[in-house]
Tab-separated table of C-alpha atoms in Angstrom:
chain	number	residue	atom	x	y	z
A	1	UNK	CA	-11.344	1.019	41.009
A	2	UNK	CA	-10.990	-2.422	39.248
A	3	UNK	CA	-8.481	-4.730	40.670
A	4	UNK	CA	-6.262	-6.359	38.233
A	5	UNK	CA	-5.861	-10.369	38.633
A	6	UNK	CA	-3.487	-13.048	36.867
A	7	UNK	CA	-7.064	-13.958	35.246
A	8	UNK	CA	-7.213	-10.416	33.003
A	9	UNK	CA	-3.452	-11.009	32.078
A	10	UNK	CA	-4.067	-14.432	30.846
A	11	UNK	CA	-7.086	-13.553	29.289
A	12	UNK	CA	-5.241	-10.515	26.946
A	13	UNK	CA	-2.355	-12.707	26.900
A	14	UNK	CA	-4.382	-15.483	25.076
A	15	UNK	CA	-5.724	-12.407	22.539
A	16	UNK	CA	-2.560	-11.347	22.048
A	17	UNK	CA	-1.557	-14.746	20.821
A	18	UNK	CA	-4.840	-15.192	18.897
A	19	UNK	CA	-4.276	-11.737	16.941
A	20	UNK	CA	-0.555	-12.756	16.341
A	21	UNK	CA	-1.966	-15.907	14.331
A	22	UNK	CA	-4.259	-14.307	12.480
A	23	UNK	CA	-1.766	-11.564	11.602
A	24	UNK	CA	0.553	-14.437	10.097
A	25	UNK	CA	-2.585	-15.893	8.000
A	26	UNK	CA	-3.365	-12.120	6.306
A	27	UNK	CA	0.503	-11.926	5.301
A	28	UNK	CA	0.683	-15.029	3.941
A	29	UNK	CA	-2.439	-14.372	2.020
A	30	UNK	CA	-1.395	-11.230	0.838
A	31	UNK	CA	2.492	-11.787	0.182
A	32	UNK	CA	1.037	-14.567	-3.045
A	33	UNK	CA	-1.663	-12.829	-3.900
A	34	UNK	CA	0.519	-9.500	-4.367
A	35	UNK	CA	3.055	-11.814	-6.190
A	36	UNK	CA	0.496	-13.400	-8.807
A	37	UNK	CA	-1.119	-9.851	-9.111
A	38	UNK	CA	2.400	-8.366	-10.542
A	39	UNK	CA	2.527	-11.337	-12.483
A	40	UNK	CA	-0.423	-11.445	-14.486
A	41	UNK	CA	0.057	-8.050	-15.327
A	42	UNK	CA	3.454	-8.392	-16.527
A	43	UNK	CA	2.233	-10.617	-18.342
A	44	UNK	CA	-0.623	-9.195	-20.066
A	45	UNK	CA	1.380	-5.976	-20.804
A	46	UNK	CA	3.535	-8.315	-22.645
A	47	UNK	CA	0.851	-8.919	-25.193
A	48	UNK	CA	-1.272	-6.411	-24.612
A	49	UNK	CA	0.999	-3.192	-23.187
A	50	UNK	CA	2.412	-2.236	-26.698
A	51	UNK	CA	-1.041	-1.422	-27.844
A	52	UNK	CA	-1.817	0.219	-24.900
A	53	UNK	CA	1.204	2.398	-25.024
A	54	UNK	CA	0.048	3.479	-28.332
A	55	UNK	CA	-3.748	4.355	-27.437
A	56	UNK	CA	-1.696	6.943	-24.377
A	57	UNK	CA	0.373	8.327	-27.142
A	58	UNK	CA	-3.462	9.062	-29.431
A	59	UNK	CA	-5.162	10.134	-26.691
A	60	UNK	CA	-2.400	12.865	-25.552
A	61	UNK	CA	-1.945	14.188	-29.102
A	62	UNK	CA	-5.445	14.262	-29.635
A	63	UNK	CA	-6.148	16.027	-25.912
A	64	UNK	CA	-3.142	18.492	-27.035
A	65	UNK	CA	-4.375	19.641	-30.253
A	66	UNK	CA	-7.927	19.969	-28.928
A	67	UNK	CA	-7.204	22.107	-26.216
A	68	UNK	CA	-5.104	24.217	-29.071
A	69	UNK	CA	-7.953	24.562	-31.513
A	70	UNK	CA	-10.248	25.347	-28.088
A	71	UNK	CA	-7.542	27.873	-27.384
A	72	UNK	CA	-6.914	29.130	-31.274
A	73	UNK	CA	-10.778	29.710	-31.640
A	74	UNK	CA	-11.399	31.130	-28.434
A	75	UNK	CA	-8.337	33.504	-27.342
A	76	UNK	CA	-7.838	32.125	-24.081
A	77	UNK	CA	-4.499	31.321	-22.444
A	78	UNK	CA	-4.677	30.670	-18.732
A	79	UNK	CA	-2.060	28.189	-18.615
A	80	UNK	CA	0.326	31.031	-16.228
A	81	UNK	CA	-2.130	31.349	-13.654
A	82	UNK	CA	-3.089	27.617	-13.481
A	83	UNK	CA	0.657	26.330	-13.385
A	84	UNK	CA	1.839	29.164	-10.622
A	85	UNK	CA	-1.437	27.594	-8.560
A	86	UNK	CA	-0.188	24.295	-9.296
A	87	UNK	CA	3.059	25.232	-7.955
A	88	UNK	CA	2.100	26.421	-4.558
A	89	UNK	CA	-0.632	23.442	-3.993
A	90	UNK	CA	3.052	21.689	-5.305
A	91	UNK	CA	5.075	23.151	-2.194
A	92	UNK	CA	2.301	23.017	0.446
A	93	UNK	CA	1.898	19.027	0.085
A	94	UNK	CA	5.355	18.946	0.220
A	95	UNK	CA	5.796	19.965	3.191
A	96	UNK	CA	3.323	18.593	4.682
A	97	UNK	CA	4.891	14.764	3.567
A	98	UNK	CA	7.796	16.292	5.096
A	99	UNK	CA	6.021	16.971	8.369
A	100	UNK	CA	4.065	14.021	8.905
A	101	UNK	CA	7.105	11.376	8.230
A	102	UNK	CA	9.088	12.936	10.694
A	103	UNK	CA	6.779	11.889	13.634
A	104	UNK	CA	6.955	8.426	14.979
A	105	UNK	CA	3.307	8.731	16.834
A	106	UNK	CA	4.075	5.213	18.710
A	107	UNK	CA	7.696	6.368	19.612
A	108	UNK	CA	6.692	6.335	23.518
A	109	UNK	CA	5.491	2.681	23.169
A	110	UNK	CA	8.339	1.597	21.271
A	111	UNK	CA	10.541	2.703	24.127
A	112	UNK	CA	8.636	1.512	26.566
A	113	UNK	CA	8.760	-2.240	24.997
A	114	UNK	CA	12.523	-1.870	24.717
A	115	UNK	CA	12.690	-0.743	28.077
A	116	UNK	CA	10.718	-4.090	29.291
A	117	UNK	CA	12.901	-6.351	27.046
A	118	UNK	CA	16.180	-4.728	29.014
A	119	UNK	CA	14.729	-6.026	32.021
A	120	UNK	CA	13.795	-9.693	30.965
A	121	UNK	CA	16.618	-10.400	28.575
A	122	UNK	CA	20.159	-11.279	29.492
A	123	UNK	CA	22.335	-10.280	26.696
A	124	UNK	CA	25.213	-11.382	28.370
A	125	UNK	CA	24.701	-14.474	28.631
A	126	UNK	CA	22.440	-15.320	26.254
A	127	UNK	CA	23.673	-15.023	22.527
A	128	UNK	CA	20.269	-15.115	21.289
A	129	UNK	CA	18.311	-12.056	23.516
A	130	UNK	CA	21.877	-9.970	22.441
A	131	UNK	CA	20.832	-11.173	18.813
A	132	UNK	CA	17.200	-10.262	19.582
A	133	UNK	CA	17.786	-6.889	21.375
A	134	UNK	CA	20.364	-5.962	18.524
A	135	UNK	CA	17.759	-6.854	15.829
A	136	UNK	CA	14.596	-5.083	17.752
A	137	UNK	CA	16.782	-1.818	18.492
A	138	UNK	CA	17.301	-1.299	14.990
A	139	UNK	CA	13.417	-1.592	14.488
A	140	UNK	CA	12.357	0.713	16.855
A	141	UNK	CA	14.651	3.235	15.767
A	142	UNK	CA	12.944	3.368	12.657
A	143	UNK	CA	10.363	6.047	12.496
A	144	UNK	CA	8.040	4.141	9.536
A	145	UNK	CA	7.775	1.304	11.749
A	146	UNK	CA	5.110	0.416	13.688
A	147	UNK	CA	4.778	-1.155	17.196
A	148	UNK	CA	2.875	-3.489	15.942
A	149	UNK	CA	6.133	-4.333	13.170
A	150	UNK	CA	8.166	-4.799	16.303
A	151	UNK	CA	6.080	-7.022	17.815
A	152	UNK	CA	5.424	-9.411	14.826
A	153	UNK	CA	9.566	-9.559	15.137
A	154	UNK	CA	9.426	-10.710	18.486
A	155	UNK	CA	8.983	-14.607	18.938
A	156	UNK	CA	6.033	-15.643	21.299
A	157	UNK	CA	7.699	-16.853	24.817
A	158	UNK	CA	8.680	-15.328	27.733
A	159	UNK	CA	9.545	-12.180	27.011
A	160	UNK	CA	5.566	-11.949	26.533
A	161	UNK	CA	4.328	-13.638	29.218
A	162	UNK	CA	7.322	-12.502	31.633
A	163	UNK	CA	6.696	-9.650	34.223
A	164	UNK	CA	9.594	-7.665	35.343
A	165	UNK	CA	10.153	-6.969	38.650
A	166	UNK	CA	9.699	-3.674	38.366
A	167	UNK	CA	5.889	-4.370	36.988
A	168	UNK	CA	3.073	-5.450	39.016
A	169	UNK	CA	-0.012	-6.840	37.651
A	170	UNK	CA	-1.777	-3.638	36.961
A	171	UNK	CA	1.209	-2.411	34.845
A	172	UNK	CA	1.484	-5.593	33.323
A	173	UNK	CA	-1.496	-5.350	31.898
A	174	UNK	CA	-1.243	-2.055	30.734
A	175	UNK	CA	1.586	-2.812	29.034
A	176	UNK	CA	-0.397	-5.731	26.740
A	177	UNK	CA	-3.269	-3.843	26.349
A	178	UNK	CA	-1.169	-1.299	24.618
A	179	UNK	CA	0.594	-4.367	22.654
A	180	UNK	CA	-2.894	-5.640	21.627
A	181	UNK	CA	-4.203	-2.435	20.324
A	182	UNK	CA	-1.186	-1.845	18.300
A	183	UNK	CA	-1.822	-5.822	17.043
A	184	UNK	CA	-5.295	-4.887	16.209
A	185	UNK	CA	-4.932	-2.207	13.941
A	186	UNK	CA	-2.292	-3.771	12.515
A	187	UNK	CA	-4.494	-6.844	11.461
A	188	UNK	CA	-7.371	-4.391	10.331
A	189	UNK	CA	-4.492	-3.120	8.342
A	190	UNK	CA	-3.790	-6.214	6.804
A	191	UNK	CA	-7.276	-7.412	6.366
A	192	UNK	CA	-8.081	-3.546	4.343
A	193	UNK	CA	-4.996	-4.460	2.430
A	194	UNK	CA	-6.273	-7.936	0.871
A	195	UNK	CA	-9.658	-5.959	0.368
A	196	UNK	CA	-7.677	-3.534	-1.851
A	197	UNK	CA	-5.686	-6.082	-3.574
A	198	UNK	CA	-9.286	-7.878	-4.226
A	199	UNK	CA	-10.684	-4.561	-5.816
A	200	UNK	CA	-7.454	-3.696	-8.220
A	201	UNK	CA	-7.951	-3.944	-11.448
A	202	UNK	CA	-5.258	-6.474	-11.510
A	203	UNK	CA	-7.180	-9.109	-9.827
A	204	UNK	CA	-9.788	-9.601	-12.893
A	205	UNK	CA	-6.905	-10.569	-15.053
A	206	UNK	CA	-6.023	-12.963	-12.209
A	207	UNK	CA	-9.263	-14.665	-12.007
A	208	UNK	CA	-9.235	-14.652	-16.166
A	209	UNK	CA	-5.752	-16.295	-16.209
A	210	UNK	CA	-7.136	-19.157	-12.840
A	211	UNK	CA	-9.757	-20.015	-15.744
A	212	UNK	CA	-7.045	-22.069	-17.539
A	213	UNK	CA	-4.567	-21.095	-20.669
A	214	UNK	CA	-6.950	-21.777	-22.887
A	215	UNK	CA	-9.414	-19.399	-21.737
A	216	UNK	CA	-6.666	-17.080	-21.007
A	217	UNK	CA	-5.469	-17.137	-24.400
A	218	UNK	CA	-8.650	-16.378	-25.599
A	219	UNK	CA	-9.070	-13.002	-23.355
A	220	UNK	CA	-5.551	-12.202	-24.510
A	221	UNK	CA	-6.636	-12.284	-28.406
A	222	UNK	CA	-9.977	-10.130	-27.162
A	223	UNK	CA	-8.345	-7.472	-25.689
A	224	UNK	CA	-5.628	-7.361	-28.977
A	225	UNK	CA	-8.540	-6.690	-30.871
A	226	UNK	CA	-10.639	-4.271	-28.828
A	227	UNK	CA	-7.925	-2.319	-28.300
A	228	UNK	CA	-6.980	-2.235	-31.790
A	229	UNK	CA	-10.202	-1.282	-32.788
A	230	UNK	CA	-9.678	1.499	-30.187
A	231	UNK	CA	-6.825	2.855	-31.971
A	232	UNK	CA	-7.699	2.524	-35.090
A	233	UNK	CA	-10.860	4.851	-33.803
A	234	UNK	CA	-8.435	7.457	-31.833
A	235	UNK	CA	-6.396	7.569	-35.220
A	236	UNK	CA	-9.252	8.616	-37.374
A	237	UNK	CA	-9.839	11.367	-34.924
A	238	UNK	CA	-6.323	12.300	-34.446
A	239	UNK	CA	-6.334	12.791	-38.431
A	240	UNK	CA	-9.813	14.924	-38.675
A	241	UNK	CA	-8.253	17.163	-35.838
A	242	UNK	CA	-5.444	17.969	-37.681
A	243	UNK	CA	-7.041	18.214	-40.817
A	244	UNK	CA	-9.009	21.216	-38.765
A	245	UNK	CA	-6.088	22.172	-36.510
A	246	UNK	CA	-4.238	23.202	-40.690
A	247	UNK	CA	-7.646	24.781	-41.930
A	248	UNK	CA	-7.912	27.102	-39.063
A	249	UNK	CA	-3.948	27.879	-38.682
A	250	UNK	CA	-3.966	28.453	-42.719
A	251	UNK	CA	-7.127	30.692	-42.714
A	252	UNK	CA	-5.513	32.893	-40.125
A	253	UNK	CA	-2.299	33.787	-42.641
């Protein structure tokens, strides 16, 4: 069995505070980029969006009257079955968002860190640990957050480095091991998050705007005229399939 020293505490201690950092770079890379994201697009929609709007509108009247000629010419209407299957798959994912959100999988932990704070804060006479524990409560009655949340809210000092006197070393470090976990996955978190925000669709328009206005001004006018073009092509078909949705209608009077 593997004693536990001061050394190993120090040493996850030191991790802790290194994954805390790094935690506090990914959100402040992510909180701009997020905000410049939802910007560009607002702001391409502006120019662009009314267009766009229209092509949706084509494209659904044209799927709709295709799939009534396809229907018209072919006698089939399965539309009962598929909607009553539709329904069920409906019901079933339901409940099982219902089921999972209920469960707080790090419940135990949260407790547990609560528990330690009780023993090395002194509400009573300190304002600020009331103002903490009040604040930290709250959190960790929350079933959507994460340890990891609560820990982010709880400023690097004592409280980490403190052991109760109801801990000894070996249940000290427990205790962190479990807080650096929970720190870890929430950085991996973070760090699939900015990957995601790299790979939206959003971020091209981004990278087209951080060319300069100029340039950006001159995508904007491109994709007016593509996607006119676009609708102008998704009219022309809209037209021929009603043209053939009245021949076949009239031919069956």
């Amino acid at each position: 069995m593997t004693t536990i020293t001061q050394t190993d505490v120090d040493t996850v201690l030191r991790e802790l505070q290194h994954l805390r950092q790094q935690i506090a770079i990914a959100r402040e890379t992510i909180a701009p980029l997020e905000a410049n994201l939802a910007a560009v697009y607002d702001e391409f929609q502006a120019v662009v969006g009314g267009l766009r709007r229209q092509s949706m509108r084509l494209q659904t009247e044209i799927a709709t009257l295709r799939t009534q000629i396809d229907r018209f010419t072919h006698d089939l209407d399965d539309s009962k079955e598929s909607d009553e299957g539709n329904d069920q798959l409906f019901y079933v994912q339901a409940e099982e968002t219902i089921d999972s959100a209920s469960v707080d999988p790090e419940a135990v932990e949260k407790d547990m860190l609560l528990e330690h704070l009780f023993r090395v804060l002194d509400p009573m006479v300190n304002d600020e640990d009331g103002e903490l524990l009040a604040n930290l409560q709250g959190l960790c009655s929350d079933p959507t957050a994460s340890l990891a949340d609560v820990l982010e809210e709880l400023p690097w000092g004592f409280v980490w480095t403190k052991r109760s006197v109801e801990e000894n070393l070996a249940n000290q470090h427990r205790r962190l091991r479990i807080w650096e976990q929970a720190l870890r996955r929430q950085l991996e978190t973070l760090n699939r998050a900015t990957e995601r925000l790299q790979k939206d669709q959003r971020y091209g328009l981004w990278q087209q705007r951080e060319k300069g206005q100029d340039d950006w001004r001159r995508f904007l006018n491109q994709c007016i005229e593509q996607q006119q073009d676009q609708n102008y092509e998704s009219q022309a078909e809209l037209e021929s399939l009603r043209e053939e949705w009245g021949r076949i209608t009239s031919t069956s009077n």
